Amino acid sequence: MDGTRLTTVETVHENRSWLFTVRDQYGEPDEAILVPCEEGVEAWINRCTHEAQRLDTGRGVAMRDGQLICPKHGSMFDSCSGYCDNGEAADTTLPAVDVTVEDGVVYLTDDGFSFASEGEIDDEDEDDGPSSTSHIGF
């Protein structure tokens, strides 16, 4: 299988979601989530299309009846299509991340992303801007 092994379909279904960090083509980190979808899984960028609110804040995605729930405004996204038909994010679709399942194992196969780590973005990966040696505090 071409691609990076992420986890198993069983793990995603048992935990309701699986959070991981990817890097885009410029090396910038972003979060993605695997969520159960009928018999398989789908992967989405981990943020609501309305206000870039994280859907999984590190404790799993809130879901009801096969829909991901935005914790800020309650918009609900279909876990299989990523489409939202209600709330502040109505008529939008979550950005997809391509994955492939083979023998119950999920692989990242999206040419636009590389796997960085399991879980949320590591604070060490974040660029806090230039370091300063100034004696003035803000």
PDB file of C-alpha atoms in Angstrom, residues 129-136 138:
ATOM      1  CA  GLY A 129       7.003  34.336  15.615  1.00  0.00           C
ATOM      2  CA  PRO A 130      10.512  35.666  15.910  1.00  0.00           C
ATOM      3  CA  SER A 131      12.292  35.244  19.176  1.00  0.00           C
ATOM      4  CA  SER A 132      13.178  38.435  20.951  1.00  0.00           C
ATOM      5  CA  THR A 133      16.020  39.434  23.196  1.00  0.00           C
ATOM      6  CA  SER A 134      14.395  42.733  24.095  1.00  0.00           C
ATOM      7  CA  HIS A 135      14.154  43.719  27.755  1.00  0.00           C
ATOM      8  CA  ILE A 136      10.661  45.145  27.095  1.00  0.00           C
ATOM      9  CA  PHE A 138       4.310  43.005  26.376  1.00  0.00           C
TER      10      PHE A 138
END
